[in-house]
Tab-separated table of C-alpha atoms and ligand atoms in Angstrom:
chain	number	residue	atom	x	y	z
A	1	UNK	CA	65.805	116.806	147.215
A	2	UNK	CA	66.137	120.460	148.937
A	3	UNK	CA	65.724	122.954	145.802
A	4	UNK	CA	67.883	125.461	145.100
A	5	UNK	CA	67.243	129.042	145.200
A	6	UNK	CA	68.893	130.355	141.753
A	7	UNK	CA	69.516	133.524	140.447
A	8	UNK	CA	69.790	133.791	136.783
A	9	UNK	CA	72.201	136.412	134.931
A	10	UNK	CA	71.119	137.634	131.535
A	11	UNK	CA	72.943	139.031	128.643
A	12	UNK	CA	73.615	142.190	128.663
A	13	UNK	CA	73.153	143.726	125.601
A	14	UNK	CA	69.808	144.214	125.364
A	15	UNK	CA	66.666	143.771	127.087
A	16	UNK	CA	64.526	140.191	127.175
A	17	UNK	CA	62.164	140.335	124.133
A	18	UNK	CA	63.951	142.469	122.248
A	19	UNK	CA	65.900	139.890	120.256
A	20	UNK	CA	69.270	141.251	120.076
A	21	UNK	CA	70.715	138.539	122.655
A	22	UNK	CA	69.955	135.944	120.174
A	23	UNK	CA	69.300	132.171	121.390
A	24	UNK	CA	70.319	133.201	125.204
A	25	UNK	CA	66.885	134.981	125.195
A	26	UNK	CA	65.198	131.679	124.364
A	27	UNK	CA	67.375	129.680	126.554
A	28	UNK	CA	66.764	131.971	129.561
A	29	UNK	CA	63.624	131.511	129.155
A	30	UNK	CA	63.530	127.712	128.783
A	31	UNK	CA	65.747	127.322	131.866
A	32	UNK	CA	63.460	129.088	134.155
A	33	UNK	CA	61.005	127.078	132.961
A	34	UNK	CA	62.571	124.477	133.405
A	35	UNK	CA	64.355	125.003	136.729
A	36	UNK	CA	61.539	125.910	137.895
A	37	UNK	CA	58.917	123.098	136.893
A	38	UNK	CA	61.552	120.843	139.294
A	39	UNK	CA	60.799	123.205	142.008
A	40	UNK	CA	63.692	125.586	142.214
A	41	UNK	CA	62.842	128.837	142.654
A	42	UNK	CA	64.619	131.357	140.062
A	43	UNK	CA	64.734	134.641	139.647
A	44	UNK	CA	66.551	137.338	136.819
A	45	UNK	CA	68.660	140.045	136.834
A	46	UNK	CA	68.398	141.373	133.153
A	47	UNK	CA	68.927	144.637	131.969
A	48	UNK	CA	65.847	147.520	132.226
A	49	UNK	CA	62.935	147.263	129.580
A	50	UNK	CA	62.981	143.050	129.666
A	51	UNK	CA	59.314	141.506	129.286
A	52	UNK	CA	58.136	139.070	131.733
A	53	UNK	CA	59.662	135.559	131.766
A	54	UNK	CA	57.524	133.728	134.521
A	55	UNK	CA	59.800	134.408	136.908
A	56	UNK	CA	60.585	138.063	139.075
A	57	UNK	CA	63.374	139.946	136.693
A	58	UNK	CA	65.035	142.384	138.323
A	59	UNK	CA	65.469	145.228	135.744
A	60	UNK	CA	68.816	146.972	135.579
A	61	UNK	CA	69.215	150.692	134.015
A	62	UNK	CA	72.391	151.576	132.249
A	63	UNK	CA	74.433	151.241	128.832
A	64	UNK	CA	74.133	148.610	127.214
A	65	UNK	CA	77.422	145.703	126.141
A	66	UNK	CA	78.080	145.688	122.552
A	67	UNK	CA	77.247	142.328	121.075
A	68	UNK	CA	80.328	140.533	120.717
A	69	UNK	CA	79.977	137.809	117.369
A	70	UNK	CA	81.727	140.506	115.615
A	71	UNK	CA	84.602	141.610	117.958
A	72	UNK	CA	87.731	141.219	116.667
A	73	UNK	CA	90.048	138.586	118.024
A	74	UNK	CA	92.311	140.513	119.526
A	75	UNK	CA	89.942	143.450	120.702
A	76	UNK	CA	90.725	144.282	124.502
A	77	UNK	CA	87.831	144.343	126.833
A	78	UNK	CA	85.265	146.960	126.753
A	79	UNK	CA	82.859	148.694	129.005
A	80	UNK	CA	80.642	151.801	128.399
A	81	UNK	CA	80.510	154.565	131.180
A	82	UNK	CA	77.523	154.038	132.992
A	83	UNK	CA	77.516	150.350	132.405
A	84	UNK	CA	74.420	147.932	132.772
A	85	UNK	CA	76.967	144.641	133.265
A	86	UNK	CA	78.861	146.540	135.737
A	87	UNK	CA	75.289	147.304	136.992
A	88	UNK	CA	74.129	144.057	136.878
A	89	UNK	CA	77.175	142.749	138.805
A	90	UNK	CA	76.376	144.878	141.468
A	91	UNK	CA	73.038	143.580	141.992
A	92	UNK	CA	74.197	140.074	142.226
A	93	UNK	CA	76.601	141.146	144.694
A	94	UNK	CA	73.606	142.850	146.705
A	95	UNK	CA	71.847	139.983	146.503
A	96	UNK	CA	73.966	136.925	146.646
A	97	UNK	CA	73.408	135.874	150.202
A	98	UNK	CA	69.786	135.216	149.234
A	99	UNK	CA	70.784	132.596	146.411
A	100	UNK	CA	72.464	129.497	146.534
A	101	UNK	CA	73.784	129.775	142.807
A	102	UNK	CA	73.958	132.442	140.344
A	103	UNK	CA	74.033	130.799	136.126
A	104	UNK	CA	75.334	133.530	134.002
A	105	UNK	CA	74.640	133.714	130.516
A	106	UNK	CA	76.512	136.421	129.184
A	107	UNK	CA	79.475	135.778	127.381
A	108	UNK	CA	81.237	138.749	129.039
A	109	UNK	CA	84.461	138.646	130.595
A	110	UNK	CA	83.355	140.415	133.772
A	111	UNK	CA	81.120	138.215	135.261
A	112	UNK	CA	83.946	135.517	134.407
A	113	UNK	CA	87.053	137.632	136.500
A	114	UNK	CA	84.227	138.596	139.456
A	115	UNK	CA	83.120	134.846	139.979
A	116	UNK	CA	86.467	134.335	142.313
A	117	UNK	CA	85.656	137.473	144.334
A	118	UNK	CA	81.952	136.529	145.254
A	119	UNK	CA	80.714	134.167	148.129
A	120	UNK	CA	78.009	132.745	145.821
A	121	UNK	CA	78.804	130.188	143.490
A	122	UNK	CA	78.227	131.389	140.044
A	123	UNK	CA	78.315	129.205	137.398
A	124	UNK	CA	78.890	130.113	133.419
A	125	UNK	CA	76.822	128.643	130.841
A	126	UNK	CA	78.809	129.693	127.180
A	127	UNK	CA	76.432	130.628	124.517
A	128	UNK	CA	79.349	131.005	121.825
A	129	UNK	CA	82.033	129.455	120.511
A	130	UNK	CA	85.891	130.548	120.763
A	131	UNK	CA	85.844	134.923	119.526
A	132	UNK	CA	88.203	136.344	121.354
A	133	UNK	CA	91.557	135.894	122.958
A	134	UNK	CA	90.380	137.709	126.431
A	135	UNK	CA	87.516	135.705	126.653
A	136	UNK	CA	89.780	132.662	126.111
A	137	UNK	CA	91.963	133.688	128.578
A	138	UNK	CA	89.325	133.970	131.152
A	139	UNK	CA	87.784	131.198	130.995
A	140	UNK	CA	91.033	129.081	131.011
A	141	UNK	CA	91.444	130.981	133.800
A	142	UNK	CA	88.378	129.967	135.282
A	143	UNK	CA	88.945	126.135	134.731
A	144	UNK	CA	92.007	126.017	136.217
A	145	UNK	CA	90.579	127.972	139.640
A	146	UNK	CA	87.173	125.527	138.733
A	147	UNK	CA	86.966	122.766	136.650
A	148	UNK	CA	83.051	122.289	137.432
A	149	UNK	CA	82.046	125.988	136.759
A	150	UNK	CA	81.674	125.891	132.676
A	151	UNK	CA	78.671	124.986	130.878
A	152	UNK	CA	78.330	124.657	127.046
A	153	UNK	CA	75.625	124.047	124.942
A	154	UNK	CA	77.723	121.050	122.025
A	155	UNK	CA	80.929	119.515	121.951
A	156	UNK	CA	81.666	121.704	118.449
A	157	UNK	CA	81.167	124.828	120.506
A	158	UNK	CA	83.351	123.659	123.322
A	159	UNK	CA	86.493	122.337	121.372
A	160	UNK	CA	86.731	125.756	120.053
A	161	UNK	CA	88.247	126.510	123.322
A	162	UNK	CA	90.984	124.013	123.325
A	163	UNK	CA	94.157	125.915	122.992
A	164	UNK	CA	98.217	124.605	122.927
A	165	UNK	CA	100.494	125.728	124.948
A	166	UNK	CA	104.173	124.188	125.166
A	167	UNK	CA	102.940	121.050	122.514
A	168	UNK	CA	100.173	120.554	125.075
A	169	UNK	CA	96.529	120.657	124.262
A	170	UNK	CA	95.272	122.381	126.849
A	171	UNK	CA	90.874	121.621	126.790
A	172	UNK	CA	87.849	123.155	128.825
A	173	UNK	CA	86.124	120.589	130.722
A	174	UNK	CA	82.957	122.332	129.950
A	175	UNK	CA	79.727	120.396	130.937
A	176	UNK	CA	77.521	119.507	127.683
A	177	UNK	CA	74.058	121.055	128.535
A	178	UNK	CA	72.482	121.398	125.049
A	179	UNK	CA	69.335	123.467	124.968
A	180	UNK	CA	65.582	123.389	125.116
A	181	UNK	CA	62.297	124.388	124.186
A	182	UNK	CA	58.809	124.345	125.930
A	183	UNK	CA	57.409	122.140	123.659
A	184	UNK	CA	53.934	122.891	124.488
A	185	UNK	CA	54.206	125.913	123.149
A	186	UNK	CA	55.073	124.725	119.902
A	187	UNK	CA	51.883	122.738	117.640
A	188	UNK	CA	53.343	120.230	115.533
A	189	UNK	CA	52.491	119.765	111.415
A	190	UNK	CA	52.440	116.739	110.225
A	191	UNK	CA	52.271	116.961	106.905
A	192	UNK	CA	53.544	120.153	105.022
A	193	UNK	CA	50.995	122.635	104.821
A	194	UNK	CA	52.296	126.144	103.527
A	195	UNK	CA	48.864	127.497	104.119
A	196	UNK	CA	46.670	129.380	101.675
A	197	UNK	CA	48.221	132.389	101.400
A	198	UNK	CA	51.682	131.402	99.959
A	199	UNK	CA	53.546	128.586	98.103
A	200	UNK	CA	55.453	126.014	99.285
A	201	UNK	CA	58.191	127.339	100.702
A	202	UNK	CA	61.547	126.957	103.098
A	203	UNK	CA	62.246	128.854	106.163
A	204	UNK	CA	65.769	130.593	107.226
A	205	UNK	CA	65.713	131.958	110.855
A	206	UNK	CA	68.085	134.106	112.914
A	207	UNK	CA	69.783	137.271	113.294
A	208	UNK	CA	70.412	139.339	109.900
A	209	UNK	CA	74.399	139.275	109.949
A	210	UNK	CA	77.105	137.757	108.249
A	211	UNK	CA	77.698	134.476	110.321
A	212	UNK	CA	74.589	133.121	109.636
A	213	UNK	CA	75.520	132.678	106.090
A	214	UNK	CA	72.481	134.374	104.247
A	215	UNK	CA	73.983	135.001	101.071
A	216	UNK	CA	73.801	130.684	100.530
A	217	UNK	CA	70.300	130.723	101.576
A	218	UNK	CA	69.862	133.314	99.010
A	219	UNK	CA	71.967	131.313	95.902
A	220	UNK	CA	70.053	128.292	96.975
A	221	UNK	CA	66.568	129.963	96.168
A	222	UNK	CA	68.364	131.090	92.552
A	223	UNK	CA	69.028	127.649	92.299
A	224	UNK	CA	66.265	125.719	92.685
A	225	UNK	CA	63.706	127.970	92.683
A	226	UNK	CA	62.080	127.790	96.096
A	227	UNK	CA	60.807	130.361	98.009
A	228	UNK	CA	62.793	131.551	101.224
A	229	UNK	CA	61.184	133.299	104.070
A	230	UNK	CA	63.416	135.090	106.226
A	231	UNK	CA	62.739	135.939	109.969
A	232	UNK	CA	65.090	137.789	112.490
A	233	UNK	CA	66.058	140.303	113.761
A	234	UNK	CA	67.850	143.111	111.485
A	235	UNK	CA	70.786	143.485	112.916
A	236	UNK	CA	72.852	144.376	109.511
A	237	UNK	CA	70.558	145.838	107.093
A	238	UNK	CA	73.134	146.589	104.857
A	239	UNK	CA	74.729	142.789	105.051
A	240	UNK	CA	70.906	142.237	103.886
A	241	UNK	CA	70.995	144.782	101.279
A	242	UNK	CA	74.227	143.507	99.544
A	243	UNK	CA	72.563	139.358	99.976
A	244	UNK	CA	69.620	140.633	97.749
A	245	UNK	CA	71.961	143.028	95.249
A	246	UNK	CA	73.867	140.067	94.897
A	247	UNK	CA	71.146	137.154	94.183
A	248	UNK	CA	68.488	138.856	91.890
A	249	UNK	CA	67.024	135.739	91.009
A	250	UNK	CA	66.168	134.857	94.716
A	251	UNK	CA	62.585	134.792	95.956
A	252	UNK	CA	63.365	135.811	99.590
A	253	UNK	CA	60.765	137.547	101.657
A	254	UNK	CA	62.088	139.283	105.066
A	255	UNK	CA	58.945	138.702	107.826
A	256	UNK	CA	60.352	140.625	110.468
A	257	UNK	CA	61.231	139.394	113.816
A	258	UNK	CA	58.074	137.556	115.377
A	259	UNK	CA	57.347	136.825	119.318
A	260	UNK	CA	57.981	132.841	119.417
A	261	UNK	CA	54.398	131.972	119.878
A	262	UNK	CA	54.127	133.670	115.864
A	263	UNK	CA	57.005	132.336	114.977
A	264	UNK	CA	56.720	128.858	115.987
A	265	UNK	CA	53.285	129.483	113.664
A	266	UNK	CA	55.137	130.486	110.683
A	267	UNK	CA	57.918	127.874	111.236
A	268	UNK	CA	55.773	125.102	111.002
A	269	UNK	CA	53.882	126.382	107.173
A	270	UNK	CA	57.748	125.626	105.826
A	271	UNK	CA	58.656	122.165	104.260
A	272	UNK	CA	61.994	122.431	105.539
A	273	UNK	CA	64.303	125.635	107.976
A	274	UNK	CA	67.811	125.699	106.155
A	275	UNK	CA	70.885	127.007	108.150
A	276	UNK	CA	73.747	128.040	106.476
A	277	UNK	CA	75.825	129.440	109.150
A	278	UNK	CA	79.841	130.751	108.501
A	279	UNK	CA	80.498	130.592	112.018
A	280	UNK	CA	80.730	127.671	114.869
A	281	UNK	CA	76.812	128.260	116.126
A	282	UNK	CA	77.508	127.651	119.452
A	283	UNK	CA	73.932	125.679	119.285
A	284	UNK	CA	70.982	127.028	116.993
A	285	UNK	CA	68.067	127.269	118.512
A	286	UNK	CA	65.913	127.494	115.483
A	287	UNK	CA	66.864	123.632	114.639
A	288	UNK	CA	65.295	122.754	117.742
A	289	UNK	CA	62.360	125.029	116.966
A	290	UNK	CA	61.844	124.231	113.659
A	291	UNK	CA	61.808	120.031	114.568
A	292	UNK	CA	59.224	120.795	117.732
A	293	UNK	CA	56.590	121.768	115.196
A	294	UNK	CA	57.825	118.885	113.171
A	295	UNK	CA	59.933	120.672	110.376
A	296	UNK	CA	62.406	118.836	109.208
A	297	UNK	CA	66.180	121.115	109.254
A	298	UNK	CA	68.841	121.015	106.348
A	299	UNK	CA	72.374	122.295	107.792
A	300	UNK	CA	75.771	122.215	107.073
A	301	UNK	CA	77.926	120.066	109.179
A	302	UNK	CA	79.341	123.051	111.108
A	303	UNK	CA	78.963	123.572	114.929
A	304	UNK	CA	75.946	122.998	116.897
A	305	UNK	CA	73.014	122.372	114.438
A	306	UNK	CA	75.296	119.548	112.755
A	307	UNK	CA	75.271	117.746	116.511
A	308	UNK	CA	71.468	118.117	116.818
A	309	UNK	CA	70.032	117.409	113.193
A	310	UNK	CA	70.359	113.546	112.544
A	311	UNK	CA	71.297	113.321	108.756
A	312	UNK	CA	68.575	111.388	107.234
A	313	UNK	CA	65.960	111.316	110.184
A	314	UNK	CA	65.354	114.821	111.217
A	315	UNK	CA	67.332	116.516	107.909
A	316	UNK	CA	70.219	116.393	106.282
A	317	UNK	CA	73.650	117.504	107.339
A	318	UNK	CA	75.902	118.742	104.312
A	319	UNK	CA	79.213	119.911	103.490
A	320	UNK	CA	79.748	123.449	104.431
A	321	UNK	CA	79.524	125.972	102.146
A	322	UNK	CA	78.418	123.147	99.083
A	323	UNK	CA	74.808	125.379	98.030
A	324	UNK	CA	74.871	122.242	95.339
A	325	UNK	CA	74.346	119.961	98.324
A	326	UNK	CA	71.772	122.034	99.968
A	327	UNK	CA	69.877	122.311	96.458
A	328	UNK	CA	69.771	117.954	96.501
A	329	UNK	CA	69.173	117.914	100.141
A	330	UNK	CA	65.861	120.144	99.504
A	331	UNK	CA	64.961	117.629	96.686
A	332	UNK	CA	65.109	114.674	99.196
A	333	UNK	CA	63.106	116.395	102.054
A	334	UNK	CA	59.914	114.422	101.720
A	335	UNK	CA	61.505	111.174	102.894
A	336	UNK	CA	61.809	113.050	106.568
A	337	UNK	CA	59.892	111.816	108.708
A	338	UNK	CA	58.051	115.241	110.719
A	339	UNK	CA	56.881	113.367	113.896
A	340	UNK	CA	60.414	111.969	114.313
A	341	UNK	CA	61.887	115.887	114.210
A	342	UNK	CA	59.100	116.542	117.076
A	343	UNK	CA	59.900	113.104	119.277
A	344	UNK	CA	63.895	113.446	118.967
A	345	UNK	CA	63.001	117.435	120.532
A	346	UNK	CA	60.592	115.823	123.169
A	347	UNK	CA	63.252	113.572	124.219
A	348	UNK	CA	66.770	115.627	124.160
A	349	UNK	CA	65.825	119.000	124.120
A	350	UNK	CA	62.304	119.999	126.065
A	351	UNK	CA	62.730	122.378	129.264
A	352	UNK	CA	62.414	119.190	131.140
A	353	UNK	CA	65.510	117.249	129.446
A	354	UNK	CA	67.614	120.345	129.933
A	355	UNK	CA	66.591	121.625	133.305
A	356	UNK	CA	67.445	117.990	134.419
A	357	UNK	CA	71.117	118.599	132.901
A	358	UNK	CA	71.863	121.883	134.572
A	359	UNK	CA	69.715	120.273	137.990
A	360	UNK	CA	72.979	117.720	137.721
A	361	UNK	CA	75.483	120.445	137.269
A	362	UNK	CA	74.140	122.920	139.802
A	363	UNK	CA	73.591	120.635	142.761
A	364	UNK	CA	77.810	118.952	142.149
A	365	UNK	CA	78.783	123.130	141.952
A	366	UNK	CA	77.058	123.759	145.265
A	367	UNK	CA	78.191	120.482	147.180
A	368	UNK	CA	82.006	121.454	145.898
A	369	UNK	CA	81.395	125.081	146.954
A	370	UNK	CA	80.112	124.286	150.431
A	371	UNK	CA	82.654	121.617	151.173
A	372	UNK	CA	85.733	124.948	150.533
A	373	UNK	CA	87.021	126.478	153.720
A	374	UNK	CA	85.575	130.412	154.290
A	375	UNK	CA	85.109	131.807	150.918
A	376	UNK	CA	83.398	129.760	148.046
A	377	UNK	CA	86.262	130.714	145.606
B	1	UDP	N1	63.852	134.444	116.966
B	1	UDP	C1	62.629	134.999	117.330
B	1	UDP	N2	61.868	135.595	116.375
B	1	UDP	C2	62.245	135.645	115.072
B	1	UDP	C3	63.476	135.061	114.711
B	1	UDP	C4	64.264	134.458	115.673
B	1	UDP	O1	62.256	134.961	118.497
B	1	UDP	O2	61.490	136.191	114.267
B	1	UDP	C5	64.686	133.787	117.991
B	1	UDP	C6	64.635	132.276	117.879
B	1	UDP	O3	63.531	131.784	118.573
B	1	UDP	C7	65.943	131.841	118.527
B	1	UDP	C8	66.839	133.061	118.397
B	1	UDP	O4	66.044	134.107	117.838
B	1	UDP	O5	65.750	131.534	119.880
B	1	UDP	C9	68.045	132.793	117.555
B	1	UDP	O6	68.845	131.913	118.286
B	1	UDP	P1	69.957	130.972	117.681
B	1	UDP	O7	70.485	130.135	118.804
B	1	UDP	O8	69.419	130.209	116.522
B	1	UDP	O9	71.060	131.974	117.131
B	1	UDP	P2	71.850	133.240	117.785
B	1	UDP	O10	71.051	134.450	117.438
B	1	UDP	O11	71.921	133.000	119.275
B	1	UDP	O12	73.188	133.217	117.119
C-alpha cells in the first residue's frame, strides 16, 4: 500500500520532554514510531525547545497554551499574544501541500475551527475527556461537517461527549484508537524485586494535581502501611503540600519526574502502580507502562485505566473513591500474574497494535477527502 506522508501536530503547551503535555508526549512519540515502522513518513510541528522524537520536529517559538484539565467549564477560549498554537497553525498551513494528513493532538479548539478552512485533511485524536463547553461545541461541530475526523483513546473518554439536545442523545462517533508503548524499551520483571536499596513498595505515576487523586494514594499508605513512590511532574506543589499535611502517617517519597527509559526502571522495582484518579483519564498511560515491565495496576473503575486493566488478570479494578478496596486489592496482588500484564500490552497496546489502528483511520480520512469536489472540507 502507497504510504502516507503525515504531519503530526503536538500539544501546545509545552515543549516534547518537558512533561507538562502529559500522556500526549508519550503518545506522540509512540505514533511516530509506530507510523513510521509501517513505512509512513512523519514529521512534527511542536512548539520550540522539544527533544528529538525520531522523526524531523519542526520547532515553533511563541507563548505557550495554558493546560486546560483545570479550565473551568464555561471558560471562553483563550489565546496569549504572540501565540505558539496560532504559530503552529501557521506552519501547517505553510506546509500542508507537502502532507497528505495532518493528526492533531492538542485538545485546543483552534486547530478544531481551522480544520474546515485547510486543503489538508487533518484529523483530531482527543487526549481528554468532556472539560469544557467550547470544546464540546467544536467538536460536535466537527462531527456533523465529519463524522470520520475524531479519534479517542476509550469508550469512557468518548461518552463524555455525548450531549442531549431536544430529548435526543446526540454521540461523537469518535474512532477507538487506544494507546501504545514501544515495548522494547520497556524490560519486564517477573517476579517483584524492589531492589536493594528500598522496601517493597507501590508506585503512583503522573502529573502532581488534583485529578489524579493523590490524597487516596496517600490514605492508602496510612492504611496499610506500604510505601508509595511518587513520580511526575510537579505541576501543583501546593496540591502536594496539603496531600502530605493531610496524611502524616503516609510513607510517600516524591522521585521527581524521570525520562521514560528511568522510569520504566523504577516502575518495574514496584509490586503493584495504583491510580486513583478524580477525573475521566481520558486513557492513562502509566497502566500501560507499568504492565509492559510486568507490574501488575490497581485502579478504580473510572475512565480509561478501568477499560485497560482486566480485574483479576492484570490488577484489580475497584470502586471509586473506596481507599478500603484499594487497601484489600494490595493484599491480593500476588495472585497477578506479571507476564500476563506484559503479553495483554504486547498484544493491544505496542506501537505496532496502535499504529495499525490509526493506519485504518488515516487511509478511510484520505480516500473520503480525495473523493470531495475542490476543497477537502
Ligand atoms: N511520565 C514520565 N516521567 C515521570 C512520570 C510520568 O515520563 O517521571 C509520563 C508517563 O510516561 C506518561 C505521562 O507522564 O506517559 C502521564 O500520562 P498519563 O496518560 O498517565 O496522564 P496525563 O498526564 O496525560 O493526564
Amino acid at each position: 500500500m502507497q504510504p502516507l506522508r503525515v504531519l503530526i501536530a503536538s500539544t501546545p503547551v509545552g515543549p516534547l520532554g518537558s512533561g507538562v503535555g502529559g500522556g500526549v508526549e508519550l503518545t506522540l512519540h509512540s505514533l511516530v514510531y509506530g507510523l513510521s515502522g509501517l513505512g509512513h513518513s512523519v514529521e512534527v510541528v511542536a512548539p520550540a525547545g522539544s527533544l528529538h522524537v525520531g522523526a524531523r520536529v519542526h520547532q515553533i517559538e511563541g507563548a505557550l497554551q495554558a493546560s486546560s484539565q483545570l479550565a473551568d467549564r464555561r471558560a471562553p477560549v483563550e489565546l496569549p499574544a504572540d501565540s505558539a498554537l496560532v504559530a503552529m497553525w501557521d506552519r501547517i498551513a505553510e506546509l500542508q501541500g507537502d502532507f497528505d494528513v495532518v493528526v492533531n493532538l492538542a485538545y485546543d479548539w483552534l486547530p478544531l475551527y481551522l480544520t474546515r478552512w485547510l486543503d489538508v485533511p487533518v484529523v483530531h485524536f482527543i487526549s481528554m475527556g468532556s472539560l469544557n463547553d467550547a470544546m464540546d461545541a467544536a467538536i460536535h461541530d466537527l462531527a456533523r461537517r465529519h463524522p470520520d475526523r475524531l479519534g479517542a483513546h476509550t469508550r469512557a473518554q468518548a461518552v463524555t461527549f455525548d450531549r442531549t439536545v431536544d430529548g435526543v442523545v446526540e454521540t461523537v462517533p469518535f474512532r477507538l484508537l487506544g494507546s501504545g508503548v514501544i515495548t522494547d524499551r520497556y524490560d519486564v520483571h517477573v517476579t517483584a524485586d524492589h531492589g536493594p536499596d528500598s522496601p517493597a513498595h507501590l508506585g503512583a505515576v503522573g502529573r502532581i494535581s488534583p485529578e489524579k487523586g493523590l490524597e487516596d494514594v496517600a490514605e492508602l499508605s496510612a492504611r496499610s502501611g506500604w510505601p508509595v513512590k511518587v513520580w511526575g511532574m510537579m505541576q501543583d506543589p501546593a496540591y502536594w503540600q496539603r496531600v502530605c499535611d493531610r496524611h502524616p502517617d503516609a510513607q510517600l517519597e516524591y522521585c521527581g519526574f524521570l525520562p521514560t527509559d528511568d522510569l520504566q526502571a523504577a516502575l518495574g522495582r514496584c509490586t503493584a502502580v495504583v491510580m486513583t484518579p478524580k477525573w475521566v483519564e481520558a486513557f492513562g498511560n502509566v497502566a500501560i507502562e507499568a504492565m509492559a515491565t510486568g507490574v501488575p495496576v490497581i485502579t478504580y473503575d473510572r475512565g480509561g485505566p478501568s477499560e485497560i486493566v482486566r480485574d483479576g488478570e492484570t490488577g484489580f479494578v475497584v470502586p471509586p473513591d473506596d481507599v478500603g478496596a484499594l487497601v484489600d486489592a494490595v493484599g491480593r496482588i500476588d495472585r497477578i500474574d506479571r507476564i500476563m500484564c506484559r503479553q495483554r500490552v504486547e498484544e493491544e497496546y505496542s506501537t505496532e497494535a496502535l499504529a495499525l489502528r490509526v493506519d485504518e483511520w488515516l487511509r478511510d480520512v484520505v480516500a473520503a477527502a480525495d473523493r470531495e469536489p475542490a476543497r477537502r472540507r
